[in-house]
Structure formats: structure tokens, C-alpha cells
Short mmCIF file of C-alpha atoms in Angstrom, two decimals:
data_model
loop_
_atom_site.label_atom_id
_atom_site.label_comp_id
_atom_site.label_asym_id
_atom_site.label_seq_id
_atom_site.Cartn_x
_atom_site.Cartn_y
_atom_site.Cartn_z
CA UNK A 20 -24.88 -8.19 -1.94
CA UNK A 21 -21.89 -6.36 -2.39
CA UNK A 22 -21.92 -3.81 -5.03
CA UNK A 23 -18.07 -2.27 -6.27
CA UNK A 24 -18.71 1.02 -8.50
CA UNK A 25 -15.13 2.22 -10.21
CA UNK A 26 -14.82 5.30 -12.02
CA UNK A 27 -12.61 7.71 -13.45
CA UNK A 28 -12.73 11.07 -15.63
CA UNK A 29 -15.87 12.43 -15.94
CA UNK A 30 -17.33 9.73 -13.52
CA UNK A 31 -17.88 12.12 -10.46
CA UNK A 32 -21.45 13.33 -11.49
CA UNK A 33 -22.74 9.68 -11.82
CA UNK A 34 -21.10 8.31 -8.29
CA UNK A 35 -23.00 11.60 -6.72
CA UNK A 36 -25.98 10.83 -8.43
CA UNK A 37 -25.93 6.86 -7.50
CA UNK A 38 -25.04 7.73 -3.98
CA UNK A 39 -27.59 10.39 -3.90
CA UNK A 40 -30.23 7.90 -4.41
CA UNK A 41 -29.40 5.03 -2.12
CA UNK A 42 -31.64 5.01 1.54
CA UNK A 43 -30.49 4.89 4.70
CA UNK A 44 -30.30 1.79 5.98
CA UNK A 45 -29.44 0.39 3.08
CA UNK A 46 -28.69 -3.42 3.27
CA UNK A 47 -25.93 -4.08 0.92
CA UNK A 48 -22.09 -2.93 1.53
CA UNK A 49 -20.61 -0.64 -1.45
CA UNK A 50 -17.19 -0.71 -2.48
CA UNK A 51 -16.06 3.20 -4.02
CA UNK A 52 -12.66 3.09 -6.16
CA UNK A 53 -12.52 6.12 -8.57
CA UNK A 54 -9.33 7.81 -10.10
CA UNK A 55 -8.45 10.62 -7.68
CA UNK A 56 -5.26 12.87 -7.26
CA UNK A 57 -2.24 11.03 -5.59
CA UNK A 58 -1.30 13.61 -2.75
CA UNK A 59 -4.61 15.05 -1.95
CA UNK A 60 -5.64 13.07 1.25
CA UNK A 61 -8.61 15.05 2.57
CA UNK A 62 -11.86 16.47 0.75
CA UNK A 63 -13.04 13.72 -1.67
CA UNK A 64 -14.97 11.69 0.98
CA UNK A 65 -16.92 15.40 2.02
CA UNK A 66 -17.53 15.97 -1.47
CA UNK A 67 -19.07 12.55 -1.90
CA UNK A 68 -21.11 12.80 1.53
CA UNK A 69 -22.69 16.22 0.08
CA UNK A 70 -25.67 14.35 -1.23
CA UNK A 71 -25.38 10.74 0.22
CA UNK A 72 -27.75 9.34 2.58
CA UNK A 73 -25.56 6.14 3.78
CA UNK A 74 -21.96 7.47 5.20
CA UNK A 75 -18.94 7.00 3.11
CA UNK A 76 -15.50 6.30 4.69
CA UNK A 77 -12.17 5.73 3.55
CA UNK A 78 -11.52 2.51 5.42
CA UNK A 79 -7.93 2.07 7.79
CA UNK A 80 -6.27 -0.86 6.77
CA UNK A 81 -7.86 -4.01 8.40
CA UNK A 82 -11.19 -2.69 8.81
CA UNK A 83 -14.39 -4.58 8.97
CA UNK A 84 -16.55 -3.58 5.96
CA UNK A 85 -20.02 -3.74 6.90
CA UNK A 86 -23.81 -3.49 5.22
CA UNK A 87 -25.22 0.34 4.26
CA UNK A 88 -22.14 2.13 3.98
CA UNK A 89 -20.00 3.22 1.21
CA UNK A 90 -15.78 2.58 1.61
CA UNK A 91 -13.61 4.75 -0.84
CA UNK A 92 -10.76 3.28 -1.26
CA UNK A 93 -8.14 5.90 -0.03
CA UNK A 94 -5.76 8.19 -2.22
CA UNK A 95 -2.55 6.44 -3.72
CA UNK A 96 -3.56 3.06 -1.90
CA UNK A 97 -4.72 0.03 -4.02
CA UNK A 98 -8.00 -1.80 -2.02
CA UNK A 99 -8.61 -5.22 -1.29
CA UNK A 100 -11.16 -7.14 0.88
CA UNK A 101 -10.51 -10.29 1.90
CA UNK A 102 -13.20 -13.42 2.85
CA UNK A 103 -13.58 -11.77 6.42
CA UNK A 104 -14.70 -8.53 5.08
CA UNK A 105 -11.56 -7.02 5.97
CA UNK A 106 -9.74 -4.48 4.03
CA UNK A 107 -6.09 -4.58 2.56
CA UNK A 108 -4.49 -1.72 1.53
CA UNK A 109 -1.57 -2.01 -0.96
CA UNK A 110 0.97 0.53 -2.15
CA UNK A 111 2.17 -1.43 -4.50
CA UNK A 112 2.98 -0.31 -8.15
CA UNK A 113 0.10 1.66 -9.75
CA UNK A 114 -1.82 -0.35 -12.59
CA UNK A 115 -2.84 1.10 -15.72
CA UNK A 116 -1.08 3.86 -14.45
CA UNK A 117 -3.40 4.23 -11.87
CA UNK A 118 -3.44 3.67 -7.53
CA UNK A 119 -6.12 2.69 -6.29
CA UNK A 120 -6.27 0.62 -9.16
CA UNK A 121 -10.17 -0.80 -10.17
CA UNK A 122 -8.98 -4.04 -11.19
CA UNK A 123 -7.06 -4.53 -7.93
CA UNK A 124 -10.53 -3.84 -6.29
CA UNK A 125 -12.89 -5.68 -8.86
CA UNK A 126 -10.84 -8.60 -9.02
CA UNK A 127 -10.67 -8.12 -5.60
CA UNK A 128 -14.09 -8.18 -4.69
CA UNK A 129 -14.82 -11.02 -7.76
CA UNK A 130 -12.47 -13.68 -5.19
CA UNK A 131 -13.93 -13.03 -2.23
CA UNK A 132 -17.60 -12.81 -3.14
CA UNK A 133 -18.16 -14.42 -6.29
CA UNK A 134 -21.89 -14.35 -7.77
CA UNK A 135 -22.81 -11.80 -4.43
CA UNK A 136 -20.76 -9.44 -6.25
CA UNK A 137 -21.61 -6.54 -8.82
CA UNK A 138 -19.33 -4.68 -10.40
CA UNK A 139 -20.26 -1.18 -11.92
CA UNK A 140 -18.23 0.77 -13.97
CA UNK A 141 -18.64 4.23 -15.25
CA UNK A 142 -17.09 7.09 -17.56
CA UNK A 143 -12.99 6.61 -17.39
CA UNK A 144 -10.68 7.73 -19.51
CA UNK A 145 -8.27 4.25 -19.63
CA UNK A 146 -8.95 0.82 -19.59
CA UNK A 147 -8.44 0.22 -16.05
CA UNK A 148 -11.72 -1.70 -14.63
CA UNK A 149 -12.08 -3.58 -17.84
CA UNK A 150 -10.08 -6.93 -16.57
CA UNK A 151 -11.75 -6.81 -13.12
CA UNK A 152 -15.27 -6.72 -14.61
CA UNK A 153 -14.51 -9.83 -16.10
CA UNK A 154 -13.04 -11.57 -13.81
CA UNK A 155 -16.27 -10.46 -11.71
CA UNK A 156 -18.34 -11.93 -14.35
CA UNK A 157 -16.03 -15.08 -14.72
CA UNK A 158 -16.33 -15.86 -11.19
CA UNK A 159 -20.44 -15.71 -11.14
CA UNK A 160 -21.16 -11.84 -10.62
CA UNK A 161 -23.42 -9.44 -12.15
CA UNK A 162 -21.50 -6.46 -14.20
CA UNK A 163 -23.19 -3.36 -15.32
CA UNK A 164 -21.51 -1.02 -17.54
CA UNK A 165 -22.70 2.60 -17.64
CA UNK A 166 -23.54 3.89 -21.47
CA UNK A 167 -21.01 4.87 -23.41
CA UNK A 168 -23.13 7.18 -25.01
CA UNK A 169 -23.83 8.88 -21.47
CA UNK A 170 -20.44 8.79 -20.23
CA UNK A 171 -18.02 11.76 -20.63
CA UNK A 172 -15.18 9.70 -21.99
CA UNK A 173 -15.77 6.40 -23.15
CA UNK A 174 -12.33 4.84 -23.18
CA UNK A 175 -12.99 2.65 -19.99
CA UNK A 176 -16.91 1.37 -20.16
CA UNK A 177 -15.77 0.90 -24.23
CA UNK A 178 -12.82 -1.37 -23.16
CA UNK A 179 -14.79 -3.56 -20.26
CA UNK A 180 -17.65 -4.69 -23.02
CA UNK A 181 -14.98 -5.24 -25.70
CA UNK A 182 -13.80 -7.99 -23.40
CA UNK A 183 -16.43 -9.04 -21.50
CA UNK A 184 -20.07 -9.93 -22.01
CA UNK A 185 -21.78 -7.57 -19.57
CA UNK A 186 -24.92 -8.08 -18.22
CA UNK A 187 -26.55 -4.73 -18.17
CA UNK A 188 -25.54 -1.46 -20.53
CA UNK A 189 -27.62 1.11 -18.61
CA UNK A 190 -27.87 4.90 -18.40
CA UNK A 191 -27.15 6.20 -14.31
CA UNK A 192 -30.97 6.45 -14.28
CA UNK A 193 -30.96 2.83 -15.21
CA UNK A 194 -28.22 2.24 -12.67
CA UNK A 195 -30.23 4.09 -9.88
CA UNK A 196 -33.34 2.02 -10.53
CA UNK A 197 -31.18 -1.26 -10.81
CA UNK A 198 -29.31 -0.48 -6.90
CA UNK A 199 -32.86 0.50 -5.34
CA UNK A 200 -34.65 -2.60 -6.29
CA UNK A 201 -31.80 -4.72 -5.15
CA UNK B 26 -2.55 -15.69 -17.96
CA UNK B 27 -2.90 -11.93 -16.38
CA UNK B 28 -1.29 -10.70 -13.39
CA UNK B 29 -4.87 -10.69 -11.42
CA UNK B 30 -5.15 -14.45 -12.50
CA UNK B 31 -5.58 -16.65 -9.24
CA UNK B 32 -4.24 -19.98 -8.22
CA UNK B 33 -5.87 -22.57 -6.41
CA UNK B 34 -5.01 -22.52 -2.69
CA UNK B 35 -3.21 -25.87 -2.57
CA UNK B 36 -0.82 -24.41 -5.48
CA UNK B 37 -0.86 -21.00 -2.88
CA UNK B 38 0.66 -22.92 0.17
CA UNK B 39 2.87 -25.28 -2.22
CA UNK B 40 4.54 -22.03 -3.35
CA UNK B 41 4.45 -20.58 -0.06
CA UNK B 42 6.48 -23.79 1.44
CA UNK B 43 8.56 -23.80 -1.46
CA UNK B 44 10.47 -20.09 -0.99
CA UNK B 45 9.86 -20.95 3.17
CA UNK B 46 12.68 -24.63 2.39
CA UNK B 47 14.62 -22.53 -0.08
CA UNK B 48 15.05 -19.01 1.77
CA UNK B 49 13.84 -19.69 5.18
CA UNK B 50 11.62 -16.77 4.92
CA UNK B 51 7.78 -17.04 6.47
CA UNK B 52 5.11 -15.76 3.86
CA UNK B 53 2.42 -17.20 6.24
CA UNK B 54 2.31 -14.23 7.93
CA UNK B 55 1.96 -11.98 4.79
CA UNK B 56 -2.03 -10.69 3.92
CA UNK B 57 -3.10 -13.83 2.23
CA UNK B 58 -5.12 -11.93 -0.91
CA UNK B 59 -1.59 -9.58 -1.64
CA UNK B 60 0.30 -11.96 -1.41
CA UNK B 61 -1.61 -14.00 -3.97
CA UNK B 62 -1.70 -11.21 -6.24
CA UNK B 63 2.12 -10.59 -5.47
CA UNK B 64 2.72 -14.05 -7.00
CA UNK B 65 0.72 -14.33 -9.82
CA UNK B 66 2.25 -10.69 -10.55
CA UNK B 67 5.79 -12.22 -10.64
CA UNK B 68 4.18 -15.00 -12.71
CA UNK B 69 3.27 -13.11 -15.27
CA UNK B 70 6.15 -10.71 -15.46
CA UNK B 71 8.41 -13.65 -15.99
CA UNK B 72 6.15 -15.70 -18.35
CA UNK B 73 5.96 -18.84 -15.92
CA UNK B 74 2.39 -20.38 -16.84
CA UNK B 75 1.61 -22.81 -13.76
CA UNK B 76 2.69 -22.91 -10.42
CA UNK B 77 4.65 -26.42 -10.70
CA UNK B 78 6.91 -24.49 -13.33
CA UNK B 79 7.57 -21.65 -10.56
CA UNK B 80 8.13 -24.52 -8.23
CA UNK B 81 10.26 -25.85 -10.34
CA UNK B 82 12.12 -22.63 -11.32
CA UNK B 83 12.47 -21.42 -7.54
CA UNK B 84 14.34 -25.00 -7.29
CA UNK B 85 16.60 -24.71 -10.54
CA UNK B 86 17.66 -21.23 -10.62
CA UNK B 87 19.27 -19.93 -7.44
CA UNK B 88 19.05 -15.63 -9.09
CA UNK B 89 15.27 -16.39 -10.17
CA UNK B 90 14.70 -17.54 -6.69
CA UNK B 91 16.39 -14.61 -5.13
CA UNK B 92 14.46 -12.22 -7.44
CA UNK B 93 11.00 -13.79 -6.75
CA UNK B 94 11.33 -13.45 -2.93
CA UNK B 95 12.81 -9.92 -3.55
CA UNK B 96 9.59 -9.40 -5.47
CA UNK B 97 7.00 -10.54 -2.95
CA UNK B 98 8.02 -7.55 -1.03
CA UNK B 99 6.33 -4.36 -2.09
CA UNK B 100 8.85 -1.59 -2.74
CA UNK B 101 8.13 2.03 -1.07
CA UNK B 102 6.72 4.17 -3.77
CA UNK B 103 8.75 7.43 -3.56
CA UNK B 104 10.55 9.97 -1.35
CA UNK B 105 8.66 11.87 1.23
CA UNK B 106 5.21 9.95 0.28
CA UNK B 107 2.76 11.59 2.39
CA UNK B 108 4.81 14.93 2.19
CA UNK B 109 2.47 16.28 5.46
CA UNK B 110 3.46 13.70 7.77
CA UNK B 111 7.17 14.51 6.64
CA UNK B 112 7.32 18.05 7.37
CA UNK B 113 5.97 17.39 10.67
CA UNK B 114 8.28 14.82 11.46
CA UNK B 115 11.14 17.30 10.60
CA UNK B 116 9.39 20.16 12.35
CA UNK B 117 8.45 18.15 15.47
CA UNK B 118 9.59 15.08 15.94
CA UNK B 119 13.49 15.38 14.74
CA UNK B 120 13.37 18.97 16.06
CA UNK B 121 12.54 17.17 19.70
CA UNK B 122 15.80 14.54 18.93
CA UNK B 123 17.54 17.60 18.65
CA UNK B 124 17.99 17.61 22.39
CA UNK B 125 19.33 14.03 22.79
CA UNK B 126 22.97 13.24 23.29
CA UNK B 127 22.46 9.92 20.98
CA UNK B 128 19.75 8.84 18.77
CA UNK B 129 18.78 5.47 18.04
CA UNK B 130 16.78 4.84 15.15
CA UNK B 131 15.53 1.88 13.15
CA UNK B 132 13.74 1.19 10.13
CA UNK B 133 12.50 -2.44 9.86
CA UNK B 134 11.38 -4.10 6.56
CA UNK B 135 13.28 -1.91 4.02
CA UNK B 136 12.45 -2.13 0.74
CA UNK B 137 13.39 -0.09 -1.76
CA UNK B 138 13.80 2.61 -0.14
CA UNK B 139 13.00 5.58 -0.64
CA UNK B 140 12.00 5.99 3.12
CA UNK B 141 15.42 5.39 4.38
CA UNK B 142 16.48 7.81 2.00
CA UNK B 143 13.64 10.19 3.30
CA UNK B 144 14.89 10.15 7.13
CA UNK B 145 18.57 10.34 5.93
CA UNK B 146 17.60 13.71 4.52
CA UNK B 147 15.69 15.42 7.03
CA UNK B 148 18.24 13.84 9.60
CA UNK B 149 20.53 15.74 7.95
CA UNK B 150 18.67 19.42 7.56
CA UNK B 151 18.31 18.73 10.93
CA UNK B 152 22.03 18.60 11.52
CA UNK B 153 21.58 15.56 13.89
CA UNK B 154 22.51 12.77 11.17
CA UNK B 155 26.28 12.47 12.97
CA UNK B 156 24.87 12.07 16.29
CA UNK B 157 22.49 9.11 15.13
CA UNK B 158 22.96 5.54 15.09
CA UNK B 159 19.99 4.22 12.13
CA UNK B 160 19.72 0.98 12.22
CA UNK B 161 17.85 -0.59 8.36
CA UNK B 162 16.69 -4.18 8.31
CA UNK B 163 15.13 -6.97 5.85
CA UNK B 164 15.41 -10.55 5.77
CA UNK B 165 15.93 -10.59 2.25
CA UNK B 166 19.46 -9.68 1.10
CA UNK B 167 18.90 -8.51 -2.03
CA UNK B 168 16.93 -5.48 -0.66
CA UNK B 169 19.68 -4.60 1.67
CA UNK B 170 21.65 -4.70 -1.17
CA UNK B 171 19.26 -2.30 -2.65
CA UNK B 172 18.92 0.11 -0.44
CA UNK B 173 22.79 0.20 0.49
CA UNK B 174 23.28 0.62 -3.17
CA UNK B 175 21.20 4.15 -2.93
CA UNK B 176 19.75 3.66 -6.49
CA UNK B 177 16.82 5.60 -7.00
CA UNK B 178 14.71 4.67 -10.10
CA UNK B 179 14.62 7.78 -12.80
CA UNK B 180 10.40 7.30 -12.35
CA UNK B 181 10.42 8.29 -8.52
CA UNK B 182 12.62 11.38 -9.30
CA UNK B 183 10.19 13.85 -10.28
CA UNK B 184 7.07 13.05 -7.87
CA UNK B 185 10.17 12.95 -4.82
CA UNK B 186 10.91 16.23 -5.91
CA UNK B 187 7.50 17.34 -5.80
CA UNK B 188 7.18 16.20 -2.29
CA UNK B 189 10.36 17.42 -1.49
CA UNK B 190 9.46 21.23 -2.34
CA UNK B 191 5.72 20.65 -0.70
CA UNK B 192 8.19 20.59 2.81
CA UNK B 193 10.44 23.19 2.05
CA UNK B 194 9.97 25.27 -1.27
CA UNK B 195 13.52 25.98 -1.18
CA UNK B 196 15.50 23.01 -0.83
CA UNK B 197 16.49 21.25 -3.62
CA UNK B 198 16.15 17.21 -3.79
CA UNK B 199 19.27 16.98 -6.38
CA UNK B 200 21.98 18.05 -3.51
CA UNK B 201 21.20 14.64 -1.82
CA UNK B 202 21.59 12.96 -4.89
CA UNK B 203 24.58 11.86 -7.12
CA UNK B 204 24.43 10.79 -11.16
CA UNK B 205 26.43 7.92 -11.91
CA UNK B 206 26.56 6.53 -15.55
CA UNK B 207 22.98 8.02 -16.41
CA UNK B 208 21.72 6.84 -12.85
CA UNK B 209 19.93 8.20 -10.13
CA UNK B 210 22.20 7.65 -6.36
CA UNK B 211 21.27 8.78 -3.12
CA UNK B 212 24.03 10.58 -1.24
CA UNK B 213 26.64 8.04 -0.28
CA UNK B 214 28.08 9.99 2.43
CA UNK B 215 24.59 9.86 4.42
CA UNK B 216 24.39 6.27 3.76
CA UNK B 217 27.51 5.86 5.50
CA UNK B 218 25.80 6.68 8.84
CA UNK B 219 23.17 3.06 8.38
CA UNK B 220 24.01 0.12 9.89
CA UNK B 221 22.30 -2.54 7.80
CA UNK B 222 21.47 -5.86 9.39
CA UNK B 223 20.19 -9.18 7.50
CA UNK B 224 17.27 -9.27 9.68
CA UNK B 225 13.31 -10.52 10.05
CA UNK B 226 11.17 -8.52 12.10
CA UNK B 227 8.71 -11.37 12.82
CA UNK B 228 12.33 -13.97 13.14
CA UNK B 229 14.61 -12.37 14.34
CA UNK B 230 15.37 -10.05 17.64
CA UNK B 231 15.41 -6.46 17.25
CA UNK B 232 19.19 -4.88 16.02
CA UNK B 233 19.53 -2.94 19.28
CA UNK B 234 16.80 -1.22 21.81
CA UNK B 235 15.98 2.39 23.60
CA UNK B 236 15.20 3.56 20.27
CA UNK B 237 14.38 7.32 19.79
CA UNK B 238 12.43 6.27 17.19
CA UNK B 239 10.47 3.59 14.75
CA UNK B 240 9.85 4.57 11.15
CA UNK B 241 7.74 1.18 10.10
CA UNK B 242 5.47 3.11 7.64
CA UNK B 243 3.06 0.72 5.01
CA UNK B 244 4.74 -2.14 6.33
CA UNK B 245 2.17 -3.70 8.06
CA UNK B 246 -0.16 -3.49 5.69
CA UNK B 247 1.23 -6.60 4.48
CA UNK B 248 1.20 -8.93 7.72
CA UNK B 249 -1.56 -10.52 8.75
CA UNK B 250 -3.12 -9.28 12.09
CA UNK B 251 -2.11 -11.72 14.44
CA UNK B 252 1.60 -11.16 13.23
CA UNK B 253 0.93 -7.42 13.31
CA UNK B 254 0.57 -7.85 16.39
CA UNK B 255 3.33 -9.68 17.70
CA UNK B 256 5.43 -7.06 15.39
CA UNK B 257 3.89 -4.55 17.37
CA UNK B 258 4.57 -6.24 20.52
CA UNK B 259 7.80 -6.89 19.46
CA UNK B 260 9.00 -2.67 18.35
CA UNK B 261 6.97 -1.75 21.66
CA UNK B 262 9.66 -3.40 24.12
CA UNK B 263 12.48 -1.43 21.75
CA UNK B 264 11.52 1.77 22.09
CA UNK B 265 12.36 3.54 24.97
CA UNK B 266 9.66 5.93 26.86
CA UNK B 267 9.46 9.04 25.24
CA UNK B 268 10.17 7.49 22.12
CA UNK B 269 8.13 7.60 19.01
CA UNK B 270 6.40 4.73 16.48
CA UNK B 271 5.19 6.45 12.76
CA UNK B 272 3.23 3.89 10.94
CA UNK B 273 1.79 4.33 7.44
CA UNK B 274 -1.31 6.95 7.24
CA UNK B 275 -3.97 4.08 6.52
CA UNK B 276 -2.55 1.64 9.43
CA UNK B 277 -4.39 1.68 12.81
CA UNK B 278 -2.94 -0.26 16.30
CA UNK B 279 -6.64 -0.18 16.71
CA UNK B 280 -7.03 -4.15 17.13
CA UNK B 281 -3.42 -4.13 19.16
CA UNK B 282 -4.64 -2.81 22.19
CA UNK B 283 -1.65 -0.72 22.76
CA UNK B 284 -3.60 1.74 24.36
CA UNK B 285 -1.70 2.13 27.50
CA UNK B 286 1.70 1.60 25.47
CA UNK B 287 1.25 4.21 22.38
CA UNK B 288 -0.19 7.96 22.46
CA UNK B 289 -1.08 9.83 19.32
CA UNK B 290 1.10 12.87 18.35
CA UNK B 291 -0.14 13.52 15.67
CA UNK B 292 -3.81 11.18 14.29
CA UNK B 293 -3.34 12.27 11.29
CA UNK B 294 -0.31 11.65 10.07
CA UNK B 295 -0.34 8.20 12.68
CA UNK B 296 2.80 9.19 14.87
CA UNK B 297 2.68 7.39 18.41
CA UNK B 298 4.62 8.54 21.34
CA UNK B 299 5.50 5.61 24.22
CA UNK B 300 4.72 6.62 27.60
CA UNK B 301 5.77 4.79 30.53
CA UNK B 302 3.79 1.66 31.43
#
């Protein structure tokens, strides 16, 4: 499977915590696109690795994306993956204000994989995510939304179920159990 | 519709064919999912619902076509993105031209362009602008246009600043910069010094050779790989030994094998030296 987690303010603890509880070896391939600061390159990926067991990279443009690791999509680049697993990186206009952009990556990642995909999105403080969880559900997907009630702002998880029928409202707990039993 | 709406392949290719008759441009070598979403982007920004009316539109109206293709093309984002690799361009690279009688330089692909406008600055600081011959290309020209025209969009002003200080906390972005009626120029006099060329990297041969130096930064990220690397191929044979190749920070030549043709500077900020073969 191929599981795409976006995220934006007050999302941070949850990634850790999700990451944190993935094993080694782990046989799906995870997809990373959170808010982050423009024109800081270096430090989010060490941050992230702190209390992960698979290894998370920011993937080069073209890279192969492959089972049991986690790919960040890099600072003020938007991140596709196309039908060979490859990564595209964009720098083309931010969305929602925003590059990376979640819907660039969920919509993304709903195209290429279809129902193999799940799309997870936590605490945000916009609405970008909310049109690339549905077009993950549209295209046969699973979509998990983190609580609203757990999340530090709610503007992002409110505006994906809004518009889309989700399949799972879960606390990170929830989430943890959810990724594990895959 | 929604700008992340897709279109069925066949509709894809039809479009693709359409702008290749009309414009004799190539989008078959473009990355097949941004160029999709480039598309259905200018779809929805114009209100065209289905892909026979685009058809139909790139036919009928010869300014909607020209602004469609113009729009495939992702624009550079800002001045002195990446504000690291900048400052060690200027404090390395450029300080190194300094020795050379001539320079030769070329940007490929502009659009936009703030990284024209980038080089043309740092060129200058370095005093070596009047002793370099900077070649800009694009096979569109409407972006030629653009870029001659030195128009900077009031949005990029503030984060180019930014950037700008982050390289020297001193200088001071507006003295490269003229106002006209409200709007944002880049200094005319430095854009004297371009020669710009209607011009297709993957089409067309290369404006000159023995370049000094390549800036093709978060260009390639749009080709597929087998035209990446024939582009590759292609800028290799231009630049003369000793010369350098800066690519975008997230682009590899990993998969180009130019192993024996290109030496990191500097990894990090992806700046290639050729050494002799």
C-alpha cells in the first residue's frame, strides 16, 4: 500500500508519534508532505528521524520510491509520483498558499495508485489537503482524517470531511493502530 | 471542474498534438503527471470545461493559444531562490570568472525570470557583467518577451529581498530595480548585456559553445528522463573544460552517467565543474 500523511500547524507531534510507531522493515512506502518554512533546507528530516524506525528522505527529483521508507517532500518544492514510482518535483505556484502543496501530493498519489492509496491528514491550519483527500477517495482509496477534537487547529481535517465522506475519523492512537495492522 | 481535475489520456495526447501543429513546440518530452496538472490548471483558470473546447480555443484564438503554451511552462519563483547556493556562486564561482578575459554564459529555458535577473546582479557586484557575453533562451516567444521586458511581479519583491540580504546584509535589492507606472522593472541597463535567442533546448542547437558557465536550475525537473538526458548531453559538449553546470538543488545527473564529464563543487548546492574527458 502506499500511505500519504499531510500535515500542517500543530501536526508535528502526531507525524513523530505515527513515525515513531512504524517497524523496521516495514512493507508499505509512505509519502510525508507537511507545511514547513520555505528557505530552511536542512533539519526537518533529522528532527523527524529522532524517533523513527524506517529512514526518512527527502527524495532528488526522479527518484525511485520504494517499500519501508518515509519521503518528505522537500522545502518550497510541490511532490508528485508518477506510475513508475518516480518522483516529480514542481516549483510551480504555491497552492492554498502553500509549497509543497498536499493536494498536489494527494491528488498525486490518488492517480497513480488509486484504491492502494491512503491518504491521512492531520491538524492544519488551512484547507489545503481537503481536495486531495477526495480525489483519493473518488478514485478508490481509503482516507482517514485525524480528530478534530485532537488536533491543534482544526481548520484543515474540518474542511476535508465537509467535502468528503471519509472513511475513518480517528484519534493518532487510532491512526497508529490502523498503519500497524496494515 | 478544479485545477487537480484529470483528463483522460486520449484527451492528454489530443491536446498535446494540438499546441505541437499549432506552435511546433514538443510537450512529449515534458514529466507526463505536471504537465497534466499544468493543463487542467490553465483549464480552470480560463473557465474552458472539456478538452475539445481547449482544442477548439487553441485553434480559434491565436493570443489564447500563445498564453496557454506560455502557461505550460512553470515560471521561476523569485530572485536568489535558494539564497545559499547564490552566495556561493558569487563568492566562488563568479569570483573564479573573475580571471577570464571573456565569459560565456547561457541560461536555457527562461521563464520568468527571476534567475536571469539573479546572475545579472551578482555579475554585476562582481564587476565582470561588461566582460560577459549571457546568452537567455526559450522556444516560446512570449517568455522572451517576458524576461526582456524585466517585469518583476509586486508578490516576488519582498521574499527577493529577503534572499537578497541573506547574501549580503548590506546591499539593497531596489538599486537593481526601476518603478515604472506602479511596476516593478529590473535594471534595463544590465539587461542590455543578454542576448536573447528564440530557441529549444531539446530542438534546437546550442546559441554558441566554450561556455564559462550553465545556469539550468529547476528546469529539468520538467523533462522526462530520457530527454534529460539528451539535454544533458547536449549542455555537456557546450561547456568548455573548466567550466561549470548549476542545476536546481533537488535535480541529480545521477541516472546521466556523466560521471567522467561533471565533478561536484559544491553537493549541496548541485554545482558541477567539467573536467577534461
Amino acid at each position: 500500500m502506499y500511505i500519504v500523511i499531510g500535515g500542517s500547524a500543530g501536526s508535528f507531534q502526531a507525524v513523530t508519534a505515527l513515525l515513531a510507531s512504524i517497524p523496521r522493515n516495514y512493507p508499505h512506502t509512505i509519502f510525508l508532505c507537511l507545511h514547513r518554512l520555505k528557505n530552511v533546507r536542512g533539519g526537518f528530516v533529522e528532527a523527524l528521524s529522532l524517533k523513527s524506525n524506517i529512514p526518512i528522505c527527502e527524495p532528488y527529483d526522479k527518484d525511485t520510491a520504494m517499500p519501508g521508507v518515509a519521503y518528505l517532500a522537500p522545502a518550497n518544492y510541490h511532490m508528485y509520483i508518477d506510475a513508475n514510482n518516480q518522483f516529480s518535483l514542481s516549483t510551480e505556484e504555491p497552492i492554498n498558499h502553500s509549497r509543497p502543496s498536499i493536494d498536489v501530493t494527494f491528488c498525486s498519489i490518488a492517480n497513480t495508485y488509486k484504491e492502494n492509496a491512503i491518504g491521512i491528514l492531520l491538524s492544519g491550519a488551512n484547507k489545503d489537503g481537503a481536495l486531495g483527500l477526495k480525489a483519493i477517495k473518488d478514485a478508490g482509496g481509503t482516507v482517514i482524517v485525524q480528530s478534530p477534537d485532537e488536533c491543534q487547529v482544526k481548520t484543515m481535517t474540518s474542511a476535508a470531511i465537509k467535502i468528503t465522506e471519509v472513511d475513518y475519523i480517528m484519534l493518532t492512537n487510532n491512526i497508529i493502530d490502523y498503519l500497524k495492522n496494515l | 471542474m478544479d485545477e487537480f481535475q484529470t483528463i483522460p489520456y486520449e484527451d492528454f495526447r489530443k491536446i498535446i498534438s494540438t499546441v505541437r501543429t499549432l506552435r511546433n513546440i514538443d510537450f512529449t518530452y515534458y514529466a507526463p503527471e505536471i504537465l497534466m496538472h499544468r493543463i487542467t490548471r490553465s483549464m480552470y483558470m480560463h473557465g474552458v470545461q472539456t478538452s475539445d473546447r481547449l482544442i477548439n480555443k487553441l485553434m480559434a484564438d491565436n493570443y489564447f493559444a500563445d498564453l496557454f503554451v506560455s502557461e505550460l511552462f512553470v515560471p521561476t519563483t523569485e530572485m536568489f531562490r535558494d539564497y545559499s547556493m547564490w552566495k556561493f556562486l558569487e563568492d566562488n564561482i563568479i569570483e573564479k570568472l573573475k580571471n577570464e578575459t571573456l565569459c560565456k554564459i547561457w541560461v536555457p529555458q527562461v521563464c520568468g525570470d527571476d534567475e536571469l535577473y539573479s546572475l545579472l546582479t551578482i555579475l554585476h557586484r562582481k564587476r565582470i557583467l561588461n566582460r560577459c557575453t549571457v546568452y537567455a533562451t526559450s522556444p516560446i516567444q512570449k517568455t522572451l518577451n517576458d524576461a526582456k521586458s524585466g517585469f518583476i511581479d509586486q508578490k516576488k519583491i519582498e521574499i527577493s529581498t529577503a534572499n537578497f540580504k541573506k547574501i549580503d546584509p548590506e546591499a539593497e535589492l531596489s538599486h537593481y530595480l526601476t518603478k515604472e507606472d506602479k511596476y516593478d522593472y529590473f535594471s534595463p541597463e544590465l539587461l542590455n548585456n543578454v542576448i536573447f535567442l528564440k530557441s529549444g533546448i531539446e530542438s534546437s542547437p546550442p546559441p554558441d559553445n566554450g561556455f564559462n558557465l550553465v545556469l539550468f536550475r529547476d528546469r529539468m525537473l520538467y523533462m522526462n528522463a530520457q530527454t534529460k538526458k539528451a539535454v544533458v548531453d547536449t549542455i555537456a559538449k557546450t561547456i568548455c573544460n573548466g567550466g561549470f553546470f548549476v542545476i536546481g538543488i533537488r535535480e541529480n545527473l545521477a541516472n546521466c552517467d556523466f560521471r567522467n564529464v561533471f565533478i561536484p563543487v559544491s553537493k549541496s548546492e548541485n554545482i558541477y565543474i567539467k573536467i577534461q574527458k
